[in-house]
Amino acid sequence: MGKYIVKRFIMMIATILIIATLTFVLMHLIPGSPFEGERTTNPTIQANLEKFYKLDEPLHIQYLSYLKSIVTFDFGPSIKKPNESVNELLARGFPISFELGMATILVALLSGIILGTIAALRHNGLVDYFAMTFAVVGISVPNFVLATLLIQQLAVTWDLLPAATWSSPLHMILPIIALATGPTAIIARLTRSSMLEVLTQDYIKMARAKGLSPVRIIVRHALRNALMPVVTILGTMLAGILTGTFVIERIFAIPGMGKYFVESINNRDYPVIMGTTVFYSAFLVFMLFIVDIVYGLLDPRIKLHRKEGDA
Amino acid sequence: MKKWLMLFVVALFVLVLSACTATKDAGEKKETNTGNEGEEKETAVETETEKILKLNNGNEPTSFDPSVGFDAVSWNALNNLMEGLVRLSKDHVAEPATAEKIDVTEDGLTYTFTIRDDANWSNGEPVLASDFVYGWLHMLNPETASPAAFLAYFIDGAEAYNSGEGAAEDVAIKAVEEKVFEVKLNAPTEAFLNIITNPSFFPVNEKVATENATWYTEADTFVGNGPFKLTAWEHDVSFTFAKNENYWDADTVKLDKVEWAMVDDSNTEYQMYETEELDVSGVPAELADQLLDSPELKNEDQAGLYFYRFNVSQEPFTNKKIRQAFGLAVDQQEIVEFVTKNGEKPAEGFVPYGFVGPDGKEFRETAGKLVGFDAEKAKSLLAEGMKEEGYTELPEVTLTYSTSDTHKKIAEALQSKFKEVLGVDVVLQNVEASVFATEQKEFKYQLSRSSFLFDYADPVNALESFITGSSMNRTTWSDAKFDKLIADIKNETDEAKRWEMLIQADALLMDEMPIFPVHYYNQVTLEKPTISGIVRHPVGYMDLKWADKE
């Protein structure tokens, strides 16, 4: 296991490096500069600014200093907001985006698994059909459409919840619902079909024959096996939720990281683009790694690595 | 049944858990009213009828350093936290503010400002002339890289210092006495007092700034001299104002607090307006139609216009008649009525409404309607132009705009109009905003969209964009007569003559038509009926000094 972790770690670093390089290349390929706008700055001032941000140096020097900044994790000040460093922006936005993302995943996992399980147990019953209809709707409706609808209905028309911002637990409900619906639907469908298959297995029949309570059968035996597909897609789902936060954060005026990521590209704010991209990719790569470990733990039959002496 | 119950309980438990992990508690202590009976929401009784105005700043301010912001998102707020020598009145005229007396020499070159005795900073210290010197030099310092520095170039020595070629000591501003500030200009500037209402000319407390170079980044270090003080600032979330008791005119200020949210999405802003979380909102484009008749809607002029530029070095727009043909084929009235539907005024010349001359009349009224829809004339001009150039077929025309729903709608309207009136098939091209800005300045576009927002209330601000070689020109158009007119305008001391020349410049521009205007800008906002007195200047930033909430 140890060797596996080390190997994965090296691969993770390599992945992040490749992503960082690609971003750097793309960023500098796009025309436009951070100092370009409707007004033109005095050319002397523009030259001074470029010197300060080292944008007048040859590209390979910029690349090297940028690599250095990744290693030391210090991306310098933002170009658009010279008084704030990229690290400050990340430190401010990440906890909030993380809260939103984690809450969403928890809600999606729980609701999805429960819904899928109930649907499987009450196969072809009313619950099953409702659950699956909900699943199709949940997958089809884009989360930003859902978000606006929720605000319109629950906040404006019925006045049950606040419309936007992120200042109390009540404020969290609508954004989490909007973001979690899609993943819930996917997980529900997957759990249901996987559960249906597992429930026909011999060992389940055996457990029933032994006289175990239905709850114990489901929780201790069936779920563990049925959840394999869910864990498989969890990795990609994380990426989807992550990108989903960009839109949801904007609609609900949640001060997370997504805003910096998107705005910095429009502003050609190079330090922020690099900082947020590297941060996001590192986070995603790390989460995928965790998912793979969980995978191995969940099903002992899966060997993540080849032991010496194996055929 | 038992397993259902257990599953349900577990689900509920985790949902509650995740809700309880919220540790965020912003400066807002607004309690959300979950139990709602009836339509009318009383303003929170628990605040003892404190007048709290709830506004939306849209985004985090770029900076509260008066020299750096240069956008509405920073200056709408800053205009109420600080104050310059003069402030725009409710009628948009520059009036004495921090300065109580203004003296001008005969030749219009030297201005002397006497600062009020009771003009104080929010920390109690008096505002001194040296604070203005410090603030203005900070703005002109090339290291500050202030985007607004060009506004001060009529001050003697300013441009040299800002370009790195002169010294700070040579900039002709001086604290003659502790409370007397003197400025020397290099040419008589009609709009000088108007220009210095701009936030980049605010004073900076020299003592505070020299002690702490980042005084403007947090609420507890911020010091201003305006009607309000900054009491809280949670970055990217919100900031709060409270009435500044040290303000010289504090008696006029009626509001106790202003709470600013930072909601970027226009639909969400409107929805928060509907749920009473905001008192003022913009109008989302999709709802403009229905809301235009609302009694809560305010439609005010904004000095600026939406126009299109020709590249006069690229065929077929090298020919003046062809340019005019395209310009006259545009139906401005139709566009504002059926395409943008935002209550704007159709453009009739380059200078919009809001500029009153020495004769007391609107510039636009005196100048008259210089451009408008005329299908017949457009067709005949096109034929003549083509004959002059020897075209049997018009070279392909590409219309470029920066990505945005509004620009797209207008571009498509223009495309269909050109087809209908001139029989020309124009190709549309949309480009991302930053790339567009760069490429337009590199003269890559044949026909491209543009806009102009006035920095100060004088027509020359817009007209001087088109002198030869100006970075605001971007059409490669060069006319010696126009250049001379603008130069003369800048040196003319006789107001009436100067106004006459401005009108000539506008007419010349419209005749040569390197650009054609579409519509003038306006400011459309929704305000709750309990709100009054918010002043939005056509040129300038939001003023809350006289605002009130019942």
PDB file of C-alpha atoms in Angstrom, chain A residues 37-267:
ATOM      1  CA  GLY A  37      -9.512  48.456 -21.196  1.00  0.00           C
ATOM      2  CA  GLU A  38     -11.711  51.112 -22.697  1.00  0.00           C
ATOM      3  CA  ARG A  39      -9.167  53.688 -21.578  1.00  0.00           C
ATOM      4  CA  THR A  40      -5.504  53.493 -22.401  1.00  0.00           C
ATOM      5  CA  THR A  41      -3.078  54.092 -19.593  1.00  0.00           C
ATOM      6  CA  ASN A  42      -0.182  56.417 -20.054  1.00  0.00           C
ATOM      7  CA  PRO A  43       2.506  54.296 -21.817  1.00  0.00           C
ATOM      8  CA  THR A  44       5.101  55.021 -19.130  1.00  0.00           C
ATOM      9  CA  ILE A  45       2.736  53.816 -16.462  1.00  0.00           C
ATOM     10  CA  GLN A  46       1.839  50.754 -18.464  1.00  0.00           C
ATOM     11  CA  ALA A  47       5.528  49.944 -18.836  1.00  0.00           C
ATOM     12  CA  ASN A  48       6.029  50.383 -15.092  1.00  0.00           C
ATOM     13  CA  LEU A  49       3.139  48.079 -14.322  1.00  0.00           C
ATOM     14  CA  GLU A  50       4.417  45.425 -16.667  1.00  0.00           C
ATOM     15  CA  LYS A  51       7.820  45.635 -15.046  1.00  0.00           C
ATOM     16  CA  PHE A  52       6.324  45.313 -11.575  1.00  0.00           C
ATOM     17  CA  TYR A  53       4.412  42.181 -12.492  1.00  0.00           C
ATOM     18  CA  LYS A  54       7.357  40.864 -14.481  1.00  0.00           C
ATOM     19  CA  LEU A  55       5.258  40.727 -17.626  1.00  0.00           C
ATOM     20  CA  ASP A  56       7.989  42.294 -19.731  1.00  0.00           C
ATOM     21  CA  GLU A  57      10.387  39.429 -19.156  1.00  0.00           C
ATOM     22  CA  PRO A  58      10.791  36.697 -21.770  1.00  0.00           C
ATOM     23  CA  LEU A  59       8.256  33.921 -21.483  1.00  0.00           C
ATOM     24  CA  HIS A  60      10.561  31.210 -20.264  1.00  0.00           C
ATOM     25  CA  ILE A  61      11.761  33.380 -17.389  1.00  0.00           C
ATOM     26  CA  GLN A  62       8.135  34.063 -16.489  1.00  0.00           C
ATOM     27  CA  TYR A  63       7.451  30.347 -16.613  1.00  0.00           C
ATOM     28  CA  LEU A  64      10.315  29.557 -14.272  1.00  0.00           C
ATOM     29  CA  SER A  65       9.321  32.217 -11.747  1.00  0.00           C
ATOM     30  CA  TYR A  66       5.796  30.918 -11.957  1.00  0.00           C
ATOM     31  CA  LEU A  67       6.926  27.383 -11.225  1.00  0.00           C
ATOM     32  CA  LYS A  68       8.803  28.745  -8.262  1.00  0.00           C
ATOM     33  CA  SER A  69       5.666  30.422  -7.021  1.00  0.00           C
ATOM     34  CA  ILE A  70       3.811  27.119  -7.152  1.00  0.00           C
ATOM     35  CA  VAL A  71       6.445  25.353  -5.118  1.00  0.00           C
ATOM     36  CA  THR A  72       6.619  28.056  -2.474  1.00  0.00           C
ATOM     37  CA  PHE A  73       2.832  28.484  -2.769  1.00  0.00           C
ATOM     38  CA  ASP A  74       3.139  32.235  -3.047  1.00  0.00           C
ATOM     39  CA  PHE A  75       1.512  33.617  -6.136  1.00  0.00           C
ATOM     40  CA  GLY A  76       2.039  37.261  -5.357  1.00  0.00           C
ATOM     41  CA  PRO A  77      -0.492  40.095  -5.531  1.00  0.00           C
ATOM     42  CA  SER A  78      -3.483  40.128  -7.813  1.00  0.00           C
ATOM     43  CA  ILE A  79      -3.099  42.513 -10.738  1.00  0.00           C
ATOM     44  CA  LYS A  80      -6.613  43.857 -10.525  1.00  0.00           C
ATOM     45  CA  LYS A  81      -6.508  44.242  -6.747  1.00  0.00           C
ATOM     46  CA  PRO A  82      -2.913  45.106  -5.912  1.00  0.00           C
ATOM     47  CA  ASN A  83      -3.563  45.166  -2.184  1.00  0.00           C
ATOM     48  CA  GLU A  84      -4.695  41.590  -2.013  1.00  0.00           C
ATOM     49  CA  SER A  85      -2.443  38.640  -2.584  1.00  0.00           C
ATOM     50  CA  VAL A  86      -3.726  35.574  -4.364  1.00  0.00           C
ATOM     51  CA  ASN A  87      -3.192  33.590  -1.181  1.00  0.00           C
ATOM     52  CA  GLU A  88      -5.473  35.967   0.711  1.00  0.00           C
ATOM     53  CA  LEU A  89      -8.176  35.546  -1.908  1.00  0.00           C
ATOM     54  CA  LEU A  90      -7.884  31.775  -1.754  1.00  0.00           C
ATOM     55  CA  ALA A  91      -7.871  31.753   2.039  1.00  0.00           C
ATOM     56  CA  ARG A  92     -11.040  33.799   2.043  1.00  0.00           C
ATOM     57  CA  GLY A  93     -12.963  31.987  -0.643  1.00  0.00           C
ATOM     58  CA  PHE A  94     -11.914  28.380  -0.191  1.00  0.00           C
ATOM     59  CA  PRO A  95     -13.515  27.655   3.234  1.00  0.00           C
ATOM     60  CA  ILE A  96     -16.843  28.869   1.919  1.00  0.00           C
ATOM     61  CA  SER A  97     -16.677  26.953  -1.342  1.00  0.00           C
ATOM     62  CA  PHE A  98     -15.513  23.917   0.597  1.00  0.00           C
ATOM     63  CA  GLU A  99     -18.450  24.207   2.993  1.00  0.00           C
ATOM     64  CA  LEU A 100     -20.860  24.456   0.111  1.00  0.00           C
ATOM     65  CA  GLY A 101     -19.233  21.592  -1.770  1.00  0.00           C
ATOM     66  CA  MET A 102     -18.974  19.222   1.174  1.00  0.00           C
ATOM     67  CA  ALA A 103     -22.503  19.913   2.334  1.00  0.00           C
ATOM     68  CA  THR A 104     -23.698  19.248  -1.183  1.00  0.00           C
ATOM     69  CA  ILE A 105     -21.851  15.957  -1.420  1.00  0.00           C
ATOM     70  CA  LEU A 106     -23.126  14.803   1.956  1.00  0.00           C
ATOM     71  CA  VAL A 107     -26.683  15.693   1.096  1.00  0.00           C
ATOM     72  CA  ALA A 108     -26.393  14.159  -2.356  1.00  0.00           C
ATOM     73  CA  LEU A 109     -24.865  10.931  -1.060  1.00  0.00           C
ATOM     74  CA  LEU A 110     -27.359  10.500   1.728  1.00  0.00           C
ATOM     75  CA  SER A 111     -30.451  11.458  -0.159  1.00  0.00           C
ATOM     76  CA  GLY A 112     -29.358   9.600  -3.265  1.00  0.00           C
ATOM     77  CA  ILE A 113     -28.486   6.392  -1.493  1.00  0.00           C
ATOM     78  CA  ILE A 114     -31.611   6.424   0.627  1.00  0.00           C
ATOM     79  CA  LEU A 115     -33.826   7.236  -2.320  1.00  0.00           C
ATOM     80  CA  GLY A 116     -32.183   4.595  -4.490  1.00  0.00           C
ATOM     81  CA  THR A 117     -32.399   1.966  -1.773  1.00  0.00           C
ATOM     82  CA  ILE A 118     -36.049   2.615  -1.084  1.00  0.00           C
ATOM     83  CA  ALA A 119     -36.783   2.542  -4.780  1.00  0.00           C
ATOM     84  CA  ALA A 120     -35.007  -0.797  -5.102  1.00  0.00           C
ATOM     85  CA  LEU A 121     -36.783  -2.283  -2.122  1.00  0.00           C
ATOM     86  CA  ARG A 122     -40.169  -1.080  -3.323  1.00  0.00           C
ATOM     87  CA  HIS A 123     -39.306  -2.072  -6.858  1.00  0.00           C
ATOM     88  CA  ASN A 124     -42.029  -1.172  -9.372  1.00  0.00           C
ATOM     89  CA  GLY A 125     -44.093   0.410  -6.665  1.00  0.00           C
ATOM     90  CA  LEU A 126     -45.254   4.011  -6.521  1.00  0.00           C
ATOM     91  CA  VAL A 127     -42.166   5.098  -4.625  1.00  0.00           C
ATOM     92  CA  ASP A 128     -39.962   3.580  -7.276  1.00  0.00           C
ATOM     93  CA  TYR A 129     -41.639   5.462 -10.092  1.00  0.00           C
ATOM     94  CA  PHE A 130     -41.609   8.750  -8.209  1.00  0.00           C
ATOM     95  CA  ALA A 131     -37.996   8.316  -7.343  1.00  0.00           C
ATOM     96  CA  MET A 132     -36.976   7.557 -10.892  1.00  0.00           C
ATOM     97  CA  THR A 133     -39.028  10.415 -12.349  1.00  0.00           C
ATOM     98  CA  PHE A 134     -37.366  12.715  -9.882  1.00  0.00           C
ATOM     99  CA  ALA A 135     -34.023  11.291 -10.983  1.00  0.00           C
ATOM    100  CA  VAL A 136     -34.633  12.061 -14.637  1.00  0.00           C
ATOM    101  CA  VAL A 137     -35.805  15.585 -13.852  1.00  0.00           C
ATOM    102  CA  GLY A 138     -32.859  16.119 -11.544  1.00  0.00           C
ATOM    103  CA  ILE A 139     -30.354  15.097 -14.166  1.00  0.00           C
ATOM    104  CA  SER A 140     -32.008  17.060 -16.949  1.00  0.00           C
ATOM    105  CA  VAL A 141     -32.656  20.411 -15.303  1.00  0.00           C
ATOM    106  CA  PRO A 142     -29.503  22.527 -15.218  1.00  0.00           C
ATOM    107  CA  ASN A 143     -28.625  23.614 -11.682  1.00  0.00           C
ATOM    108  CA  PHE A 144     -28.721  27.329 -12.477  1.00  0.00           C
ATOM    109  CA  VAL A 145     -32.266  27.058 -13.809  1.00  0.00           C
ATOM    110  CA  LEU A 146     -33.234  25.195 -10.672  1.00  0.00           C
ATOM    111  CA  ALA A 147     -31.513  27.847  -8.564  1.00  0.00           C
ATOM    112  CA  THR A 148     -33.463  30.735 -10.047  1.00  0.00           C
ATOM    113  CA  LEU A 149     -36.713  28.777  -9.840  1.00  0.00           C
ATOM    114  CA  LEU A 150     -36.091  27.966  -6.186  1.00  0.00           C
ATOM    115  CA  ILE A 151     -35.366  31.605  -5.360  1.00  0.00           C
ATOM    116  CA  GLN A 152     -38.436  32.737  -7.246  1.00  0.00           C
ATOM    117  CA  GLN A 153     -40.755  30.231  -5.649  1.00  0.00           C
ATOM    118  CA  LEU A 154     -39.476  29.694  -2.139  1.00  0.00           C
ATOM    119  CA  ALA A 155     -37.958  33.085  -1.423  1.00  0.00           C
ATOM    120  CA  VAL A 156     -39.947  35.602  -3.426  1.00  0.00           C
ATOM    121  CA  THR A 157     -43.392  34.080  -3.775  1.00  0.00           C
ATOM    122  CA  TRP A 158     -43.709  32.041  -0.583  1.00  0.00           C
ATOM    123  CA  ASP A 159     -41.180  33.981   1.485  1.00  0.00           C
ATOM    124  CA  LEU A 160     -39.941  30.904   3.304  1.00  0.00           C
ATOM    125  CA  LEU A 161     -36.225  31.390   2.905  1.00  0.00           C
ATOM    126  CA  PRO A 162     -33.795  34.225   2.177  1.00  0.00           C
ATOM    127  CA  ALA A 163     -33.069  34.785  -1.488  1.00  0.00           C
ATOM    128  CA  ALA A 164     -29.300  34.994  -1.477  1.00  0.00           C
ATOM    129  CA  THR A 165     -25.964  35.522   0.274  1.00  0.00           C
ATOM    130  CA  TRP A 166     -24.384  33.216   2.800  1.00  0.00           C
ATOM    131  CA  SER A 167     -24.892  34.550   6.280  1.00  0.00           C
ATOM    132  CA  SER A 168     -26.832  31.949   8.216  1.00  0.00           C
ATOM    133  CA  PRO A 169     -27.714  28.234   8.091  1.00  0.00           C
ATOM    134  CA  LEU A 170     -31.048  29.201   6.541  1.00  0.00           C
ATOM    135  CA  HIS A 171     -29.174  30.810   3.667  1.00  0.00           C
ATOM    136  CA  MET A 172     -27.484  27.490   2.908  1.00  0.00           C
ATOM    137  CA  ILE A 173     -30.611  25.549   2.132  1.00  0.00           C
ATOM    138  CA  LEU A 174     -31.480  26.825  -1.338  1.00  0.00           C
ATOM    139  CA  PRO A 175     -27.960  26.720  -2.780  1.00  0.00           C
ATOM    140  CA  ILE A 176     -27.405  23.196  -1.486  1.00  0.00           C
ATOM    141  CA  ILE A 177     -30.686  22.003  -2.931  1.00  0.00           C
ATOM    142  CA  ALA A 178     -29.872  23.564  -6.286  1.00  0.00           C
ATOM    143  CA  LEU A 179     -26.389  22.090  -6.401  1.00  0.00           C
ATOM    144  CA  ALA A 180     -27.219  18.671  -4.935  1.00  0.00           C
ATOM    145  CA  THR A 181     -30.262  17.774  -7.011  1.00  0.00           C
ATOM    146  CA  GLY A 182     -28.343  16.598 -10.053  1.00  0.00           C
ATOM    147  CA  PRO A 183     -25.839  14.436  -8.148  1.00  0.00           C
ATOM    148  CA  THR A 184     -28.648  13.070  -5.949  1.00  0.00           C
ATOM    149  CA  ALA A 185     -30.519  11.965  -9.007  1.00  0.00           C
ATOM    150  CA  ILE A 186     -27.512  10.230 -10.516  1.00  0.00           C
ATOM    151  CA  ILE A 187     -26.615   8.515  -7.255  1.00  0.00           C
ATOM    152  CA  ALA A 188     -30.220   7.438  -6.739  1.00  0.00           C
ATOM    153  CA  ARG A 189     -30.420   5.809 -10.120  1.00  0.00           C
ATOM    154  CA  LEU A 190     -27.106   4.101  -9.720  1.00  0.00           C
ATOM    155  CA  THR A 191     -27.865   2.871  -6.211  1.00  0.00           C
ATOM    156  CA  ARG A 192     -31.211   1.561  -7.296  1.00  0.00           C
ATOM    157  CA  SER A 193     -29.968  -0.507 -10.216  1.00  0.00           C
ATOM    158  CA  SER A 194     -26.937  -1.699  -8.324  1.00  0.00           C
ATOM    159  CA  MET A 195     -29.058  -2.561  -5.295  1.00  0.00           C
ATOM    160  CA  LEU A 196     -31.547  -4.465  -7.423  1.00  0.00           C
ATOM    161  CA  GLU A 197     -28.716  -6.596  -8.690  1.00  0.00           C
ATOM    162  CA  VAL A 198     -27.179  -7.177  -5.282  1.00  0.00           C
ATOM    163  CA  LEU A 199     -30.474  -8.155  -3.713  1.00  0.00           C
ATOM    164  CA  THR A 200     -30.767 -11.136  -6.025  1.00  0.00           C
ATOM    165  CA  GLN A 201     -27.381 -12.455  -4.970  1.00  0.00           C
ATOM    166  CA  ASP A 202     -26.937 -15.698  -3.103  1.00  0.00           C
ATOM    167  CA  TYR A 203     -25.374 -14.198  -0.032  1.00  0.00           C
ATOM    168  CA  ILE A 204     -28.421 -12.021   0.510  1.00  0.00           C
ATOM    169  CA  LYS A 205     -30.631 -15.085   0.326  1.00  0.00           C
ATOM    170  CA  MET A 206     -28.298 -16.692   2.826  1.00  0.00           C
ATOM    171  CA  ALA A 207     -28.550 -13.726   5.190  1.00  0.00           C
ATOM    172  CA  ARG A 208     -32.350 -13.806   4.988  1.00  0.00           C
ATOM    173  CA  ALA A 209     -32.291 -17.528   5.624  1.00  0.00           C
ATOM    174  CA  LYS A 210     -30.154 -16.938   8.689  1.00  0.00           C
ATOM    175  CA  GLY A 211     -32.925 -14.747   9.985  1.00  0.00           C
ATOM    176  CA  LEU A 212     -31.090 -11.436  10.033  1.00  0.00           C
ATOM    177  CA  SER A 213     -33.278  -8.330  10.291  1.00  0.00           C
ATOM    178  CA  PRO A 214     -33.935  -6.576   6.997  1.00  0.00           C
ATOM    179  CA  VAL A 215     -32.188  -3.403   8.140  1.00  0.00           C
ATOM    180  CA  ARG A 216     -29.078  -5.314   9.060  1.00  0.00           C
ATOM    181  CA  ILE A 217     -29.077  -7.068   5.720  1.00  0.00           C
ATOM    182  CA  ILE A 218     -29.274  -3.851   3.812  1.00  0.00           C
ATOM    183  CA  VAL A 219     -26.862  -1.815   5.826  1.00  0.00           C
ATOM    184  CA  ARG A 220     -24.251  -4.437   6.578  1.00  0.00           C
ATOM    185  CA  HIS A 221     -24.298  -6.563   3.493  1.00  0.00           C
ATOM    186  CA  ALA A 222     -26.183  -5.170   0.538  1.00  0.00           C
ATOM    187  CA  LEU A 223     -25.134  -1.532   0.644  1.00  0.00           C
ATOM    188  CA  ARG A 224     -21.442  -2.164   0.782  1.00  0.00           C
ATOM    189  CA  ASN A 225     -21.560  -4.008  -2.480  1.00  0.00           C
ATOM    190  CA  ALA A 226     -24.179  -1.847  -4.110  1.00  0.00           C
ATOM    191  CA  LEU A 227     -22.179   1.269  -3.457  1.00  0.00           C
ATOM    192  CA  MET A 228     -19.224   0.329  -5.614  1.00  0.00           C
ATOM    193  CA  PRO A 229     -20.571   2.065  -8.740  1.00  0.00           C
ATOM    194  CA  VAL A 230     -21.385   5.120  -6.656  1.00  0.00           C
ATOM    195  CA  VAL A 231     -17.836   5.374  -5.383  1.00  0.00           C
ATOM    196  CA  THR A 232     -16.606   4.934  -8.928  1.00  0.00           C
ATOM    197  CA  ILE A 233     -18.430   7.970 -10.198  1.00  0.00           C
ATOM    198  CA  LEU A 234     -17.761   9.961  -7.059  1.00  0.00           C
ATOM    199  CA  GLY A 235     -14.489  11.168  -8.483  1.00  0.00           C
ATOM    200  CA  THR A 236     -15.942  12.690 -11.619  1.00  0.00           C
ATOM    201  CA  MET A 237     -18.948  13.869  -9.671  1.00  0.00           C
ATOM    202  CA  LEU A 238     -16.663  15.881  -7.423  1.00  0.00           C
ATOM    203  CA  ALA A 239     -15.329  17.677 -10.476  1.00  0.00           C
ATOM    204  CA  GLY A 240     -18.870  18.348 -11.616  1.00  0.00           C
ATOM    205  CA  ILE A 241     -19.916  19.736  -8.257  1.00  0.00           C
ATOM    206  CA  LEU A 242     -16.793  21.864  -8.136  1.00  0.00           C
ATOM    207  CA  THR A 243     -17.576  23.500 -11.464  1.00  0.00           C
ATOM    208  CA  GLY A 244     -21.215  23.709 -10.481  1.00  0.00           C
ATOM    209  CA  THR A 245     -20.255  25.908  -7.560  1.00  0.00           C
ATOM    210  CA  PHE A 246     -19.060  28.632  -9.953  1.00  0.00           C
ATOM    211  CA  VAL A 247     -22.549  29.245 -11.245  1.00  0.00           C
ATOM    212  CA  ILE A 248     -24.396  28.638  -7.988  1.00  0.00           C
ATOM    213  CA  GLU A 249     -22.052  30.926  -6.090  1.00  0.00           C
ATOM    214  CA  ARG A 250     -22.730  33.674  -8.567  1.00  0.00           C
ATOM    215  CA  ILE A 251     -26.476  33.308  -8.508  1.00  0.00           C
ATOM    216  CA  PHE A 252     -26.695  33.160  -4.723  1.00  0.00           C
ATOM    217  CA  ALA A 253     -23.972  35.790  -4.197  1.00  0.00           C
ATOM    218  CA  ILE A 254     -21.925  33.339  -2.123  1.00  0.00           C
ATOM    219  CA  PRO A 255     -18.390  34.701  -1.559  1.00  0.00           C
ATOM    220  CA  GLY A 256     -16.567  31.557  -2.600  1.00  0.00           C
ATOM    221  CA  MET A 257     -13.572  30.912  -4.846  1.00  0.00           C
ATOM    222  CA  GLY A 258     -15.511  30.410  -8.062  1.00  0.00           C
ATOM    223  CA  LYS A 259     -15.843  34.131  -8.600  1.00  0.00           C
ATOM    224  CA  TYR A 260     -12.090  34.700  -8.617  1.00  0.00           C
ATOM    225  CA  PHE A 261     -11.552  31.860 -11.005  1.00  0.00           C
ATOM    226  CA  VAL A 262     -14.018  33.162 -13.587  1.00  0.00           C
ATOM    227  CA  GLU A 263     -13.388  36.880 -13.160  1.00  0.00           C
ATOM    228  CA  SER A 264      -9.635  36.522 -13.340  1.00  0.00           C
ATOM    229  CA  ILE A 265      -9.860  35.068 -16.817  1.00  0.00           C
ATOM    230  CA  ASN A 266     -11.917  38.001 -18.095  1.00  0.00           C
ATOM    231  CA  ASN A 267      -9.557  40.396 -16.377  1.00  0.00           C
TER     232      ASN A 267
END
